CSV table of C-alpha atoms in Angstrom, one decimal:
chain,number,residue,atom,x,y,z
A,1,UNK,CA,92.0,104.9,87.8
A,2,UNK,CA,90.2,104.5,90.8
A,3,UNK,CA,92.2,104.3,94.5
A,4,UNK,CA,92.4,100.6,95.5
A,5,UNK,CA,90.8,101.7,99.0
A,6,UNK,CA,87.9,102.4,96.6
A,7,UNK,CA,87.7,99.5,94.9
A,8,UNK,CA,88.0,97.5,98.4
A,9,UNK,CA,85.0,99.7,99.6
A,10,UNK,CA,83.1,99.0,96.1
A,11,UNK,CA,83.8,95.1,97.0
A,12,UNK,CA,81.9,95.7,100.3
A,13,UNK,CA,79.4,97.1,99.3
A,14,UNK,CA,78.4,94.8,96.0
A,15,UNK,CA,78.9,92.0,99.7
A,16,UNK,CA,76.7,93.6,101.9
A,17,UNK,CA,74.1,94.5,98.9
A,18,UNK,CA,74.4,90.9,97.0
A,19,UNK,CA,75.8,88.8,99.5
A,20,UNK,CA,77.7,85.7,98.0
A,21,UNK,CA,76.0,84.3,94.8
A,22,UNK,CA,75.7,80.3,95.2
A,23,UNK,CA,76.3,79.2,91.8
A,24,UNK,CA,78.9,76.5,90.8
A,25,UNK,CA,80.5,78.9,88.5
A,26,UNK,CA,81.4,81.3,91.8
A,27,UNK,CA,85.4,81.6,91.3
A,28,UNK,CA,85.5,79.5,94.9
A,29,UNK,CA,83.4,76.9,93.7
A,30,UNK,CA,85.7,77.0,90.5
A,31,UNK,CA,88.9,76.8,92.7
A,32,UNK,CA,87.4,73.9,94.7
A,33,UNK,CA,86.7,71.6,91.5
A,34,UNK,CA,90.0,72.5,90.1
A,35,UNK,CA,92.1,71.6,93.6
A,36,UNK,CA,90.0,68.2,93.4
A,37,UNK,CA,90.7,67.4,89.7
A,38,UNK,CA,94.3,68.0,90.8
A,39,UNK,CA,93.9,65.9,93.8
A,40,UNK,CA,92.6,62.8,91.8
A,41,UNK,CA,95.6,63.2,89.6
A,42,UNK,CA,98.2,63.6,91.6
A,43,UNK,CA,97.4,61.7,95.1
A,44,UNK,CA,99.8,59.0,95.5
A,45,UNK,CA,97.6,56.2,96.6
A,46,UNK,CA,100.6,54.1,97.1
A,47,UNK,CA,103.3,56.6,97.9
A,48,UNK,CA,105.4,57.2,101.0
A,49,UNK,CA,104.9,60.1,103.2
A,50,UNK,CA,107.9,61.9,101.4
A,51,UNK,CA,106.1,61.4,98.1
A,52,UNK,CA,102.6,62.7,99.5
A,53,UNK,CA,104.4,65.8,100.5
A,54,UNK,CA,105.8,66.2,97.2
A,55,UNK,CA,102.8,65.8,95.4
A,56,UNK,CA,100.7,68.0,97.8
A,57,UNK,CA,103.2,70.8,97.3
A,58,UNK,CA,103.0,70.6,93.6
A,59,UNK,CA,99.3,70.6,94.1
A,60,UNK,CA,99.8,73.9,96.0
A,61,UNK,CA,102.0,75.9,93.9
A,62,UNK,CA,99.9,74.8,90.7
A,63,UNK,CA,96.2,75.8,92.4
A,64,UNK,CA,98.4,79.2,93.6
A,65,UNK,CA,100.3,79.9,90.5
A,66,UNK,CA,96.5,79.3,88.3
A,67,UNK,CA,94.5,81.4,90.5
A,68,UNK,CA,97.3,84.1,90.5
A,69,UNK,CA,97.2,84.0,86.1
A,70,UNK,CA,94.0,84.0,85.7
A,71,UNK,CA,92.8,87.1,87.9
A,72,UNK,CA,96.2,88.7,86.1
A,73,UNK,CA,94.9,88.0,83.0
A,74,UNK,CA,91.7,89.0,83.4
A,75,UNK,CA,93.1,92.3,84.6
A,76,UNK,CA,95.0,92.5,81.0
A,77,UNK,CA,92.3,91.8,79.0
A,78,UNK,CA,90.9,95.0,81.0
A,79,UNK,CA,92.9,97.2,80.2
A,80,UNK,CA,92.7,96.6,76.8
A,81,UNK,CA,89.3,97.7,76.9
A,82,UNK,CA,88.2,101.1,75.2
A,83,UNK,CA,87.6,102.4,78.6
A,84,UNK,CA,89.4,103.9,81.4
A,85,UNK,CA,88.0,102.0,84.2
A,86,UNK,CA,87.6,98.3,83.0
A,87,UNK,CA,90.4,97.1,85.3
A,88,UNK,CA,89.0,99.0,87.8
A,89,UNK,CA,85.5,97.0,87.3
A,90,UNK,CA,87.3,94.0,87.3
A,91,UNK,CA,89.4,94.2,90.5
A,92,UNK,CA,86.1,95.0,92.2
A,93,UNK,CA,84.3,91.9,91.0
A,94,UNK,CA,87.1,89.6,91.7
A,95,UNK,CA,87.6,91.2,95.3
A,96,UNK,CA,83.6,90.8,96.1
A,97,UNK,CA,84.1,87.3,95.4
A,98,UNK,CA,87.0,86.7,97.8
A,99,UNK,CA,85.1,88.2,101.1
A,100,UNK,CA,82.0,87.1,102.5
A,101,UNK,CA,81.3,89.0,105.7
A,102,UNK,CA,77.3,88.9,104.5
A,103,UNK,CA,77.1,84.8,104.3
A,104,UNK,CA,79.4,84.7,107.8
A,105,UNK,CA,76.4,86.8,109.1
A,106,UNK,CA,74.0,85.3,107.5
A,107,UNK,CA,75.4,82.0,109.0
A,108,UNK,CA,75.2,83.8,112.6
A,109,UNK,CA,72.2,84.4,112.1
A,110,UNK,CA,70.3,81.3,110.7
A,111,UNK,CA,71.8,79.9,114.0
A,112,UNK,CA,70.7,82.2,116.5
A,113,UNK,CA,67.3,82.4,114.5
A,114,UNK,CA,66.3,78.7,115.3
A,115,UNK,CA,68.2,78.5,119.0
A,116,UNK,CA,65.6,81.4,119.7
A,117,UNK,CA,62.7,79.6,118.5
A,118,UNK,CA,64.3,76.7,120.4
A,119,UNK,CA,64.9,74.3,117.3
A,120,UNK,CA,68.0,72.9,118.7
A,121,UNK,CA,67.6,69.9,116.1
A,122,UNK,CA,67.5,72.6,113.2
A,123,UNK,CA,70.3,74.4,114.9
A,124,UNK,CA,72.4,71.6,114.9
A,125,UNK,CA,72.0,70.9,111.5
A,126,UNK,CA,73.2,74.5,110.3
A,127,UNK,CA,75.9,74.3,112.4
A,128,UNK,CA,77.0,71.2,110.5
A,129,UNK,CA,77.1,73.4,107.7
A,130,UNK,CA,80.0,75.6,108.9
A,131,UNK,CA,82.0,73.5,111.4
A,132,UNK,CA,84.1,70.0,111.0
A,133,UNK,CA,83.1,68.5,114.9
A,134,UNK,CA,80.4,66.8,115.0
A,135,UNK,CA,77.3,68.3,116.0
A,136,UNK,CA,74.2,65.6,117.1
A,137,UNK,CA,74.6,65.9,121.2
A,138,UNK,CA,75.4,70.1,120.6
A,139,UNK,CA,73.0,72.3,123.3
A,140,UNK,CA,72.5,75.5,123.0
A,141,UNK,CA,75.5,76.8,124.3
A,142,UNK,CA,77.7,74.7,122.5
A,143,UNK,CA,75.6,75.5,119.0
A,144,UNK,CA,76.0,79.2,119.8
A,145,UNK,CA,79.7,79.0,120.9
A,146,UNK,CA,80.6,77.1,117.6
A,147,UNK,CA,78.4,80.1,115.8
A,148,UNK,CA,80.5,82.5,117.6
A,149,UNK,CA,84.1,81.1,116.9
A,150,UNK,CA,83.2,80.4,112.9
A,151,UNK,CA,82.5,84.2,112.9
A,152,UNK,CA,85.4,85.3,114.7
A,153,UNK,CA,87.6,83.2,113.1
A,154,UNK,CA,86.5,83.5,109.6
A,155,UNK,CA,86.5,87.3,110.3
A,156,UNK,CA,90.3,86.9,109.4
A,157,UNK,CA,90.0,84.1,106.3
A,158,UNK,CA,86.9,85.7,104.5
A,159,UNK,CA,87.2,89.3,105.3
A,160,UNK,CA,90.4,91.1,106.7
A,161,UNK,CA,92.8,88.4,104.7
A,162,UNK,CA,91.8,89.0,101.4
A,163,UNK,CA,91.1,93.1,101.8
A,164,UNK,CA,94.8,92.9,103.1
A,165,UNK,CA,96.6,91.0,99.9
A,166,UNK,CA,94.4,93.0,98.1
A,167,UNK,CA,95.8,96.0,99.5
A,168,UNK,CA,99.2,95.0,98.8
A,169,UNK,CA,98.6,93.4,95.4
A,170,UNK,CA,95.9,94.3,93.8
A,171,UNK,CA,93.0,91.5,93.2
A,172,UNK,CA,95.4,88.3,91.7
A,173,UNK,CA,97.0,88.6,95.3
A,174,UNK,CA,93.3,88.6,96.9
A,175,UNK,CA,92.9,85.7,94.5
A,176,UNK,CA,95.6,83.7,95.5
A,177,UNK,CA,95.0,84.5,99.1
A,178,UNK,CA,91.5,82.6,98.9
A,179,UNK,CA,93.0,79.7,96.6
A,180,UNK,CA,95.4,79.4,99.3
A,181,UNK,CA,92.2,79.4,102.4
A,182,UNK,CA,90.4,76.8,99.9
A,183,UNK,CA,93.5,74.6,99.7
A,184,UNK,CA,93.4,74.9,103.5
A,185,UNK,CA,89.8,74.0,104.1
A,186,UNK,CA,89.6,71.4,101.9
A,187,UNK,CA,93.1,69.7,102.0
A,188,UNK,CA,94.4,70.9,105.4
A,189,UNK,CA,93.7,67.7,107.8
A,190,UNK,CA,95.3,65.6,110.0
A,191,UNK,CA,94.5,62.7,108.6
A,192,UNK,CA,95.8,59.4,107.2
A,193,UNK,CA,95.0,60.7,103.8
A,194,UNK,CA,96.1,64.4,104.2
A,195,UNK,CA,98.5,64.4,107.0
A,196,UNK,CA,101.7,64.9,104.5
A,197,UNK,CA,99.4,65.8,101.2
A,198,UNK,CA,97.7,68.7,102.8
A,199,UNK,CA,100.7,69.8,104.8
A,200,UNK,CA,102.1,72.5,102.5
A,201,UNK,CA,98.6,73.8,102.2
A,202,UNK,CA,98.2,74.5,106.1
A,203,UNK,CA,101.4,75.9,106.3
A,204,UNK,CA,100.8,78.3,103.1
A,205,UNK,CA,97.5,79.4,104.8
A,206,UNK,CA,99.3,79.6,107.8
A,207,UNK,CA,102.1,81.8,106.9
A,208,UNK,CA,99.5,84.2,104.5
A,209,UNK,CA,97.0,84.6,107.5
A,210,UNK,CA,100.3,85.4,110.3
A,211,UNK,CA,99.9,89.2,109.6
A,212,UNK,CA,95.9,89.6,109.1
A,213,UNK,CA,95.1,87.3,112.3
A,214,UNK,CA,97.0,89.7,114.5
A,215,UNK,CA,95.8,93.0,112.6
A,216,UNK,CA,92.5,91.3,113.2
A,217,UNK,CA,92.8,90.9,116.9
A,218,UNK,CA,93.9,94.9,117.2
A,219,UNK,CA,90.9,95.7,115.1
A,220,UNK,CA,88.2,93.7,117.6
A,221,UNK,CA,89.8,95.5,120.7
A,222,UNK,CA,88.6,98.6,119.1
A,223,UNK,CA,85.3,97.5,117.8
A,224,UNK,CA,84.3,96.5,121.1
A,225,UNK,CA,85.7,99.8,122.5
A,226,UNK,CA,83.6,101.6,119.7
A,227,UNK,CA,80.3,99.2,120.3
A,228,UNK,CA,80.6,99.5,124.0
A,229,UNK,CA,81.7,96.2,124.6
A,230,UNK,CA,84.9,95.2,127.1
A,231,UNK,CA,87.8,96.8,124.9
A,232,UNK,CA,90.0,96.4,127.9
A,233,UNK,CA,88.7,92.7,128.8
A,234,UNK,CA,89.0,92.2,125.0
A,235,UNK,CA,92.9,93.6,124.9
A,236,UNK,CA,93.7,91.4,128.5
A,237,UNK,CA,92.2,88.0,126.3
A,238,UNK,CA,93.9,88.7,123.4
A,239,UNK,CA,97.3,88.9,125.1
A,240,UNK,CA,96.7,86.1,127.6
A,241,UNK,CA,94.8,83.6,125.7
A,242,UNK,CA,95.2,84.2,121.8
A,243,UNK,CA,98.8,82.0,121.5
A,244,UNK,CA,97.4,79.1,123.1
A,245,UNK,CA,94.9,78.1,120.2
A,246,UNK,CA,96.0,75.5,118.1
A,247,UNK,CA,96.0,77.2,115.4
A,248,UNK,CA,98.9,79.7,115.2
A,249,UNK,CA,96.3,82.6,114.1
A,250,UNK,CA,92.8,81.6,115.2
A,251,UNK,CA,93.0,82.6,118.8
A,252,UNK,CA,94.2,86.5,117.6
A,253,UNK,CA,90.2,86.3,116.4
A,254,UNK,CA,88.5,84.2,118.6
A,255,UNK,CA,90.2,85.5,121.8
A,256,UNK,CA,89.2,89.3,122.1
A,257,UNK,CA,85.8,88.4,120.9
A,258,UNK,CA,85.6,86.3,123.8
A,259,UNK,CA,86.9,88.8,126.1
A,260,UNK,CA,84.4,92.0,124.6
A,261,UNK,CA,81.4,89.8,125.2
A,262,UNK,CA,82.4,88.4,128.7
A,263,UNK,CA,82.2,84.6,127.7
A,264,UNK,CA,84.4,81.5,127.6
A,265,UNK,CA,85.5,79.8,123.6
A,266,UNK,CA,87.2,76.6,123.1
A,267,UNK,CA,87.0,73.9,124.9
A,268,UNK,CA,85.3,70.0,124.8
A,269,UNK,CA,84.6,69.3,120.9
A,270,UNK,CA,84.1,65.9,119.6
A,271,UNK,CA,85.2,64.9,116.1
A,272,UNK,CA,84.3,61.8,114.5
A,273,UNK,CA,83.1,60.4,117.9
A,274,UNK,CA,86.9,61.5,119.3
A,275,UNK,CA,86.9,64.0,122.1
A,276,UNK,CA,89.4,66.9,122.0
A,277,UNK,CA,90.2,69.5,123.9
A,278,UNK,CA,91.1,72.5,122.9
A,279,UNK,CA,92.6,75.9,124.8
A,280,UNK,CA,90.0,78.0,126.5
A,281,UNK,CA,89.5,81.6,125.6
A,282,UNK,CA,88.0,83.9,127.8
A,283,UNK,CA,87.0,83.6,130.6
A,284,UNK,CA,82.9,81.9,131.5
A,285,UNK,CA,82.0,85.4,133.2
A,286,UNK,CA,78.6,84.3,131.9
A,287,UNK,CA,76.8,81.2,129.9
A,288,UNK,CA,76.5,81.6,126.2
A,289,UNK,CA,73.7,82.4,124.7
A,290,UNK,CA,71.7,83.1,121.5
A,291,UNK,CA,72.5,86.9,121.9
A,292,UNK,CA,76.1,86.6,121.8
A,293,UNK,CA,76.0,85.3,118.0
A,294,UNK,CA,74.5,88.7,117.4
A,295,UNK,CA,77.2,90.3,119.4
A,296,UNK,CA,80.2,88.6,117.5
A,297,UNK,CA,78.2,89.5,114.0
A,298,UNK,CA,78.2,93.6,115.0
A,299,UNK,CA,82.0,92.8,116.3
A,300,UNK,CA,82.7,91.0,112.8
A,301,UNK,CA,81.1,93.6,110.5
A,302,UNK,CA,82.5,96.7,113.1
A,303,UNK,CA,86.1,95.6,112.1
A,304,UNK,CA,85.1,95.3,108.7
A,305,UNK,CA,84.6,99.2,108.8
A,306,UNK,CA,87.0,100.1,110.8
A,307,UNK,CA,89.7,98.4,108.3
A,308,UNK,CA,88.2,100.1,105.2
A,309,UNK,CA,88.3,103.2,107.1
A,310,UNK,CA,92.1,102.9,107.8
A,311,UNK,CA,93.0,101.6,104.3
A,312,UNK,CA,91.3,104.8,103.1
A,313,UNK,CA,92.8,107.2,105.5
A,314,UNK,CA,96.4,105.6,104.9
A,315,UNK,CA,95.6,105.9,101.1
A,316,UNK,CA,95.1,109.5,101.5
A,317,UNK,CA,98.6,110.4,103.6
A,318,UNK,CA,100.4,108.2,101.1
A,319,UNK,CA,98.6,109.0,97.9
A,320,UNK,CA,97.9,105.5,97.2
């Protein structure tokens, strides 16, 4: 049997080497057909608020309790195998499809690509592709700072998240971990039609991403440290800023990668024609720029590393 921090470091590397296949039959993909099939059955087009809570937390524990079997059983079906390390093979495959820290780069960098070649219309458009606001008036700061916070927040939900459950459950807990983030992404708004039926979703996704968000803000104080960035700016932003994000974990990412590169997140965003405002992080030492999507990439992948490192140290000390 292989050590888990082995199999996390496999995972990685299949990441970095393959990046994330785009086929409908990616376990995601799967996960986001199945929480829709669910949704058209059990929606409650007619229901009170009470009853599309109900029926969203049923959706919830069903798309959990699934994910959770099948990874499980895949698992089983391992180890019934004629060799010592199908389980092993297994758990790495499943985990290399629950991070993506090559398509969050890759994202990065499409963006800064065509804000270099000053394609702001292009820009725009493949910032629609990872952000909900709306993106047709965006400039080039604004493209780059949504760039910036996708990667620093996603750090947590497609990285450091599911290398954490993973660490404490093997791959079916990295499974349900990202059927819990997909739930999130795809049922998680504040809406007339999700307000109550998503609810239990966001909180799940909430509640699993409490301790990775904030291990994930440590670990992006010492990156920048390690990359010569702020680490002291990044530590100050973190403490001061990170709580007043609206999300009760996103400003533990985007906050210290804000203060490492000297620059101002949050603010103005506009979705659906509505204006919001949301809590600054950082402070606007200097205007964003193309260059500091590159910066938060080297931060992203940087903590990356320096969490596979740790897992493998602590596995040593503790014979795990």
């Amino acid at each position: 049997m292989i050590s888990p921090s082995l199999i996390a470091m496999a995972a990685f590397f299949l990441d970095t080497v393959l990046g994330d296949p785009q086929t409908r039959w990616h376990p995601v993909a799967v996960l986001g057909r199945l929480i829709a099939f669910l949704e058209k059955l059990l929606y409650p087009l007619r229901g009170s608020d009470t009853q599309k809570f109900a029926m969203g937390s049923l959706l919830t524990l069903l798309v959990l309790c699934i994910s959770y079997a099948f990874a499980e059983g895949l698992l089983l079906v391992a180890r019934q195998l004629p060799v010592a390390w199908g389980a092993d093979v297994v758990s790495v495959i499943l985990l290399y499809f629950c991070i993506s820290p090559r398509m969050l780069a890759k994202a990065g960098q499409d963006i800064y690509a065509l804000l270099v070649k000053r394609d702001i219309a292009a820009a725009r458009e493949h910032v629609g592709y990872i952000v909900g606001r709306d993106t047709a008036e965006l400039d080039e700061a604004d493209a780059a700072r949504a760039a910036i916070e996708t990667v620093a927040e996603n750090t947590v939900d497609g990285v450091i998240a599911p290398l954490f459950f993973f660490a404490l459950g093997g791959a079916p807990l990295a499974v349900l971990y990202r059927a819990a983030n997909t739930m999130d992404s795809m049922l998680g708004y504040k809406n007339d039609r999700y307000l109550y039926f998503g609810r239990m979703a966001a909180r799940v996704d909430d509640v699993l991403n409490f301790v990775p968000a904030r291990m994930t803000g440590i670990l992006f104080v010492m990156a920048a440290f390690l990359l010569g960035y702020d680490g002291r700016n990044a530590l100050n932003i973190l403490v001061r800023d990170a709580a007043g994000h609206p999300s009760p974990n996103g400003g533990h990412a985007e906050a210290p990668v804000a203060g490492a590169l000297h620059i101002r997140l949050g603010g103005v965003n506009y979705y659906f024609g509505e204006r919001h405002f949301r809590a600054y992080m950082g402070d606007a030492h200097m205007e964003i720029t193309a260059k500091h999507i590159l910066g938060a990439i080297r931060l992203m992948y940087t903590v990356t590393v320096l969490y596979l490192l740790l897992y493998y140290l602590l596995s040593l000390y503790y014979h795990i």
